[in-house]
mmCIF file of C-alpha atoms in Angstrom:
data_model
loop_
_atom_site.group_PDB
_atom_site.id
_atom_site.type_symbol
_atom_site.label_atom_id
_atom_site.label_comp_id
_atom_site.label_asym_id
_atom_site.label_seq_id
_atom_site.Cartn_x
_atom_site.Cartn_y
_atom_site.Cartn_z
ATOM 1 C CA UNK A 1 8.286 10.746 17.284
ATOM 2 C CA UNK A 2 11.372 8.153 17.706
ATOM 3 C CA UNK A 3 8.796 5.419 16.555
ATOM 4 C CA UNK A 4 7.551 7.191 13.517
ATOM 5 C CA UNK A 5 11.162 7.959 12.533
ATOM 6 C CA UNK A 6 12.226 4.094 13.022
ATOM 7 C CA UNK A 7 9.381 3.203 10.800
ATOM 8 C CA UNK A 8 10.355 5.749 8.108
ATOM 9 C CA UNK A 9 13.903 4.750 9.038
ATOM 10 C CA UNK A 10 12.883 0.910 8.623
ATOM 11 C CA UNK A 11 10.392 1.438 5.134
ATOM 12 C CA UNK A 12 13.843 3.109 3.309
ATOM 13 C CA UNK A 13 16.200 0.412 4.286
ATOM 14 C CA UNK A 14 13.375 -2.198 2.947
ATOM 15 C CA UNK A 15 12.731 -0.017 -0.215
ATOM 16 C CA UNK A 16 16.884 0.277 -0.887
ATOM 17 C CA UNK A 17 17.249 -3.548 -0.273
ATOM 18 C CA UNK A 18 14.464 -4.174 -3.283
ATOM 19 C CA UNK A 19 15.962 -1.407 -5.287
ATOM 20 C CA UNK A 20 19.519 -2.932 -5.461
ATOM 21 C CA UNK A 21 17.475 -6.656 -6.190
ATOM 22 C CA UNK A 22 16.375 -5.311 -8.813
ATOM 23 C CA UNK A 23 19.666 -3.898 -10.064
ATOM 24 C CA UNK A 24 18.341 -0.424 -10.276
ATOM 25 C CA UNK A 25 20.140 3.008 -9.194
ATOM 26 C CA UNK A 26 19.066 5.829 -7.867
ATOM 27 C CA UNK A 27 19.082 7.800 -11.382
ATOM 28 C CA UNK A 28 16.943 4.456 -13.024
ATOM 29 C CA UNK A 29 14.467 4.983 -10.130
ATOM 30 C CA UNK A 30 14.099 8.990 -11.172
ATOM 31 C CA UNK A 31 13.288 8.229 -14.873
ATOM 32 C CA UNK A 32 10.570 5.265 -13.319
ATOM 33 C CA UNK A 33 9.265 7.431 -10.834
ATOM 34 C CA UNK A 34 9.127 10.733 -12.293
ATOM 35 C CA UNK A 35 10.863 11.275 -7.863
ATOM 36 C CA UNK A 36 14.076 13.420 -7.905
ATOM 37 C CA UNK A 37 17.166 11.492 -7.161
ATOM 38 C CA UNK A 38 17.610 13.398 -3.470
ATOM 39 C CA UNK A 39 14.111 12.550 -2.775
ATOM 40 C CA UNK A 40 14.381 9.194 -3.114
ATOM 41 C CA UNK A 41 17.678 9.120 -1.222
ATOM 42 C CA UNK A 42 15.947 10.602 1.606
ATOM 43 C CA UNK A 43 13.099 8.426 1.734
ATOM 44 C CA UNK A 44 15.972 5.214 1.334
ATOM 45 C CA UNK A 45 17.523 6.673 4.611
ATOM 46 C CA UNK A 46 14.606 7.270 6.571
ATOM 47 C CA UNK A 47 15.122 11.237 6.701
ATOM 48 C CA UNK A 48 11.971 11.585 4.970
ATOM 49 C CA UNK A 49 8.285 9.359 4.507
ATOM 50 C CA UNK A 50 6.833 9.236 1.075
ATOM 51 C CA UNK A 51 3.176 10.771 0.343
ATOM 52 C CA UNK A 52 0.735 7.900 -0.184
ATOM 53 C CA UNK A 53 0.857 8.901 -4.411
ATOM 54 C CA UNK A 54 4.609 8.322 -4.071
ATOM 55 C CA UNK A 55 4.775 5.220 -2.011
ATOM 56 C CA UNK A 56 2.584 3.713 -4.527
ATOM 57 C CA UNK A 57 4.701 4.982 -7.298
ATOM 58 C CA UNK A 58 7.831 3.629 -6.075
ATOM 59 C CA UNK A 59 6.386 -0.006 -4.942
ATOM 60 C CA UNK A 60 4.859 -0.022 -8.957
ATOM 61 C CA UNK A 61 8.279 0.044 -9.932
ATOM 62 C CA UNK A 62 9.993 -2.488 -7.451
ATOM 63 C CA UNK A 63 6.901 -5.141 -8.732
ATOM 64 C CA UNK A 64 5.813 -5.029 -5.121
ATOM 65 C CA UNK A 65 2.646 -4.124 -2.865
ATOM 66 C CA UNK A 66 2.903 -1.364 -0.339
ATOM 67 C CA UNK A 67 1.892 -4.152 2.577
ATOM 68 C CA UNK A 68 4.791 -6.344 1.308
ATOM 69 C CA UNK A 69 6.921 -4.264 3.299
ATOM 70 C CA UNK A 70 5.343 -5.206 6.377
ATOM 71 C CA UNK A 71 7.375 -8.559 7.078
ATOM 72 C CA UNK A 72 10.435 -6.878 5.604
ATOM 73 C CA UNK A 73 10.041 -4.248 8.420
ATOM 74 C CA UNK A 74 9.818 -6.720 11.381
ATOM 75 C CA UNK A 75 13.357 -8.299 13.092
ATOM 76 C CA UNK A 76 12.405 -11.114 12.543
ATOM 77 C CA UNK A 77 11.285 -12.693 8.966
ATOM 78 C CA UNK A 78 7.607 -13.477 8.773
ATOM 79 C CA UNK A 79 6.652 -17.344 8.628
ATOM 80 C CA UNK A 80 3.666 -18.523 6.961
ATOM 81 C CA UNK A 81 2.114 -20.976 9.499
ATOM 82 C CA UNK A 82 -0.088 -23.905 8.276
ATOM 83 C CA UNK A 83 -3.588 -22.797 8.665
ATOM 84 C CA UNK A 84 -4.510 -25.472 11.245
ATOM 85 C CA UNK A 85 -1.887 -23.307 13.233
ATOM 86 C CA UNK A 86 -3.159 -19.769 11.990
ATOM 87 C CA UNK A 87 -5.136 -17.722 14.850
ATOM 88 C CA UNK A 88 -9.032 -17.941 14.410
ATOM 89 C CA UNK A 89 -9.381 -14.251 15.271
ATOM 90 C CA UNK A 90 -7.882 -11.176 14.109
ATOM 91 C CA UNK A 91 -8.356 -7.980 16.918
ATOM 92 C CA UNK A 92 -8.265 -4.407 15.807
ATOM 93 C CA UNK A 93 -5.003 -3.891 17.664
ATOM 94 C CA UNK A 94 -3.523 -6.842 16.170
ATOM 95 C CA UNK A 95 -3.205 -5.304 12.624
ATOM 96 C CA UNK A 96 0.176 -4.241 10.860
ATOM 97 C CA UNK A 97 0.649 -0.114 10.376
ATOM 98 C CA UNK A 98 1.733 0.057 6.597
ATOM 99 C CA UNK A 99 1.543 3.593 6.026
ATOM 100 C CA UNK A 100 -0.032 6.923 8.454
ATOM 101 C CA UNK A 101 0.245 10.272 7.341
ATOM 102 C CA UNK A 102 -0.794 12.462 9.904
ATOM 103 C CA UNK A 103 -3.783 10.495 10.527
ATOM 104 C CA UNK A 104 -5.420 11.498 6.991
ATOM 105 C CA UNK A 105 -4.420 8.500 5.179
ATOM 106 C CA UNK A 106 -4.207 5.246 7.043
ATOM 107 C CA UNK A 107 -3.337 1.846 5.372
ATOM 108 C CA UNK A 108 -2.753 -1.720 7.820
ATOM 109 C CA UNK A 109 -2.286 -5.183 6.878
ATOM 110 C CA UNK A 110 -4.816 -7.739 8.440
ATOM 111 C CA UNK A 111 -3.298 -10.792 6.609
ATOM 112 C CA UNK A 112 0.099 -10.570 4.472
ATOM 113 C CA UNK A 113 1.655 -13.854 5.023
ATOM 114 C CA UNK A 114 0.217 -15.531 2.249
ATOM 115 C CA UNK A 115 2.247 -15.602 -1.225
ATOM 116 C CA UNK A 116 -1.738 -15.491 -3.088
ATOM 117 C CA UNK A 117 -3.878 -12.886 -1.320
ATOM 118 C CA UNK A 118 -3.390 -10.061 1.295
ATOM 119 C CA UNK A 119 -6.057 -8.107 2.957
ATOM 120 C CA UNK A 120 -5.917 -4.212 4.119
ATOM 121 C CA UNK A 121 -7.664 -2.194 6.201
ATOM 122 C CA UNK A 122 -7.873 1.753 4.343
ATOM 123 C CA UNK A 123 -9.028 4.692 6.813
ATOM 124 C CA UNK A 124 -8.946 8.058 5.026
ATOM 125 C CA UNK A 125 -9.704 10.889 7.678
ATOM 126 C CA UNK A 126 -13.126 13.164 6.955
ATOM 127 C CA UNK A 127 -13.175 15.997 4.770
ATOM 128 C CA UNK A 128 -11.421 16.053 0.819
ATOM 129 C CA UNK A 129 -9.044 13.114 1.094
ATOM 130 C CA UNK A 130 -7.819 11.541 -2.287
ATOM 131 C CA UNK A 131 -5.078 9.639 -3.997
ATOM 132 C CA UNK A 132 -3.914 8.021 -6.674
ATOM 133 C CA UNK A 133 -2.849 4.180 -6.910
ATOM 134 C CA UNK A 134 -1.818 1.836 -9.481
ATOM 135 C CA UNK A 135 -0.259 -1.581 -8.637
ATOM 136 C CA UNK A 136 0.325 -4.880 -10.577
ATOM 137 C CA UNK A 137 -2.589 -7.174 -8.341
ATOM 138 C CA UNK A 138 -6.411 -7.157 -8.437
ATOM 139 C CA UNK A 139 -8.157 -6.100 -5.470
ATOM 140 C CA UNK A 140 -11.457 -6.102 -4.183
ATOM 141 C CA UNK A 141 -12.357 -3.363 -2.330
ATOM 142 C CA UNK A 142 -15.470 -3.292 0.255
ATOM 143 C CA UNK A 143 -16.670 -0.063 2.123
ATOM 144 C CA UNK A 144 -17.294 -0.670 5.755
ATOM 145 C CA UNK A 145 -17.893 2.779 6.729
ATOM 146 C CA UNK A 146 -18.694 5.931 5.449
ATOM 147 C CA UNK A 147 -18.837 6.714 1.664
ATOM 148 C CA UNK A 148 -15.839 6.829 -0.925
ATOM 149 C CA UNK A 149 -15.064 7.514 -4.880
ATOM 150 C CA UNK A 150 -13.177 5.475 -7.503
ATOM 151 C CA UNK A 151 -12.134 6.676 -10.284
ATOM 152 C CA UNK A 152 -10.368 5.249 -13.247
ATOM 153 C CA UNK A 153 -7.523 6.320 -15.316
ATOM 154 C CA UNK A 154 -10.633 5.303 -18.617
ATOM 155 C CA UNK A 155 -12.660 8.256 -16.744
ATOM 156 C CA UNK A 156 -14.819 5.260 -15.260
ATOM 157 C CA UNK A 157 -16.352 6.649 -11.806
ATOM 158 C CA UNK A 158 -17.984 4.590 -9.001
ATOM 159 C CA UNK A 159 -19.425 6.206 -6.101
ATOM 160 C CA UNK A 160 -19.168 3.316 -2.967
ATOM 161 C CA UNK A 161 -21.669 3.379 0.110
ATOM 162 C CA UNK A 162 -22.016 1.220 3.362
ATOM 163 C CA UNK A 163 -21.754 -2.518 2.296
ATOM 164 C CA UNK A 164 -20.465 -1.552 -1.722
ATOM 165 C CA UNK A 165 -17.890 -3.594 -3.364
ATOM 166 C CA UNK A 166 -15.610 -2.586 -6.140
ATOM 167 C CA UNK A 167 -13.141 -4.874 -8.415
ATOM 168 C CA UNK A 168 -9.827 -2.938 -9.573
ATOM 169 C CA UNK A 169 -8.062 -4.529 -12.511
ATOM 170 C CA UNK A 170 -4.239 -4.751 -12.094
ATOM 171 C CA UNK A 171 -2.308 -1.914 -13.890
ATOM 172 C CA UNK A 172 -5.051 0.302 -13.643
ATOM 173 C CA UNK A 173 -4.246 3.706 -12.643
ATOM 174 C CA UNK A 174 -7.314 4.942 -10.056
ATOM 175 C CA UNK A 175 -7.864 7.420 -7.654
ATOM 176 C CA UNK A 176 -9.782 7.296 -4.575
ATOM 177 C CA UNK A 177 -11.792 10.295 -3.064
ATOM 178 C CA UNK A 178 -13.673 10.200 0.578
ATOM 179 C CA UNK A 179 -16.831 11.404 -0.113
ATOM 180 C CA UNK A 180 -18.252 12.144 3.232
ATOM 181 C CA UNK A 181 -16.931 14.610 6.032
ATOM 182 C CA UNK A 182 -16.681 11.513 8.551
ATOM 183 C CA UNK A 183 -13.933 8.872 8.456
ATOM 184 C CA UNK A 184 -14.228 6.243 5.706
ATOM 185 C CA UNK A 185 -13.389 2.775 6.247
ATOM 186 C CA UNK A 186 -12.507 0.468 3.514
ATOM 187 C CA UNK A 187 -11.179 -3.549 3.174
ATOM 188 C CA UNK A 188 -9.438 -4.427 0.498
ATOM 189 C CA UNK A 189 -8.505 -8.181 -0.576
ATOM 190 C CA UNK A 190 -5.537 -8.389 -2.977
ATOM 191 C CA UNK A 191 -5.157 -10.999 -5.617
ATOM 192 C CA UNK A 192 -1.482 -11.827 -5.874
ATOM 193 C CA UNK A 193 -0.280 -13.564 -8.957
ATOM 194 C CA UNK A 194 3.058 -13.633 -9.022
ATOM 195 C CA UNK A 195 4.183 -15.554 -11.649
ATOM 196 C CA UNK A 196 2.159 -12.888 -13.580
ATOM 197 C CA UNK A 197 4.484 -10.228 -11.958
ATOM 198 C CA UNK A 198 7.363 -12.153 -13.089
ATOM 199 C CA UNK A 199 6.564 -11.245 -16.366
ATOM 200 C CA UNK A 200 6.331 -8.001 -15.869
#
């Protein structure tokens, strides 16, 4: 319990910081967001964790990716080695916890030091699971396990098996289903352009 509470405690203080960088108060983040004011001043002080749909809506606004709090989380700031120096092997229990709720929406960082890609590991418990997402990168999603939906804010809809692969345009609004009662497994590799953020 302590842990999950110094991760939400950890996420706000990160999600503050980038909030005053970007010169925005509390009632500027409301009118973003579409989040009350005492919500968001909850989350900001680690009293309470975002839903997946709101974590997403929040990190839209702050120009950021939800794995981009990862190195802002640790004590120590991340360092991008060279990648004669970068380990040849990622292990399962090596990855980064992002985001959990309750085990029904999982999201972990595999890579995230790099300033031009990230990659993401998405477990969505079995049974009805589904969220929305919209962020200012491409991704690229692949489905490792189990069997998952897309659909687009355009009213596009892919269904995505063992093995399927799915390109998401940046700013598009999409929500993602699990189709299957079993746990669905999904990588996603994110295309960061950031001088294209800088414009936004």
């Amino acid at each position: 319990m302590n842990s999950q509470r110094n991760m939400s405690e950890q996420m706000g203080a990160a999600l503050r910081d980038l909030r005053r960088q970007h010169g925005l108060t509390l009632r500027e983040m409301t009118k973003k967001t579409g989040l009350s004011t005492g919500f968001l001043s909850k989350i900001e002080r680690g009293f309470s964790q975002p839903s997946i749909n709101n974590l997403h809506k929040i990190c839209y606004v702050l120009h950021i990716a939800i794995d981009d709090l990862v190195p802002l989380k640790q004590d120590e700031p991340e360092q991008e080695l060279p990648a004669a120096d970068l380990p040849p092997l990622i292990k399962k229990d090596q990855r980064s916890l992002i985001y959990n709720v309750n085990n029904v929406v999982k999201l972990e960082s595999i890579f995230s030091s790099s300033a031009q890609y990230k990659l993401d590991v998405l477990t969505l418990s079995g049974g009805k699971v589904e969220y929305a997402s919209k962020h200012r990168y491409e991704e690229i999603g692949i489905v490792s396990q189990g069997k998952m939906e897309i659909e687009f804010e355009t009213g596009q809809v892919y269904q995505m098996d063992e093995g399927d692969a799915l390109q998401i345009p940046a700013d598009i609004e999409h929500t993602v289903r699990n189709l299957s009662e079993n746990v669905c497994v999904s990588f996603w590799f994110k295309l960061m352009d950031e001088g294209g953020d800088a414009e936004l």
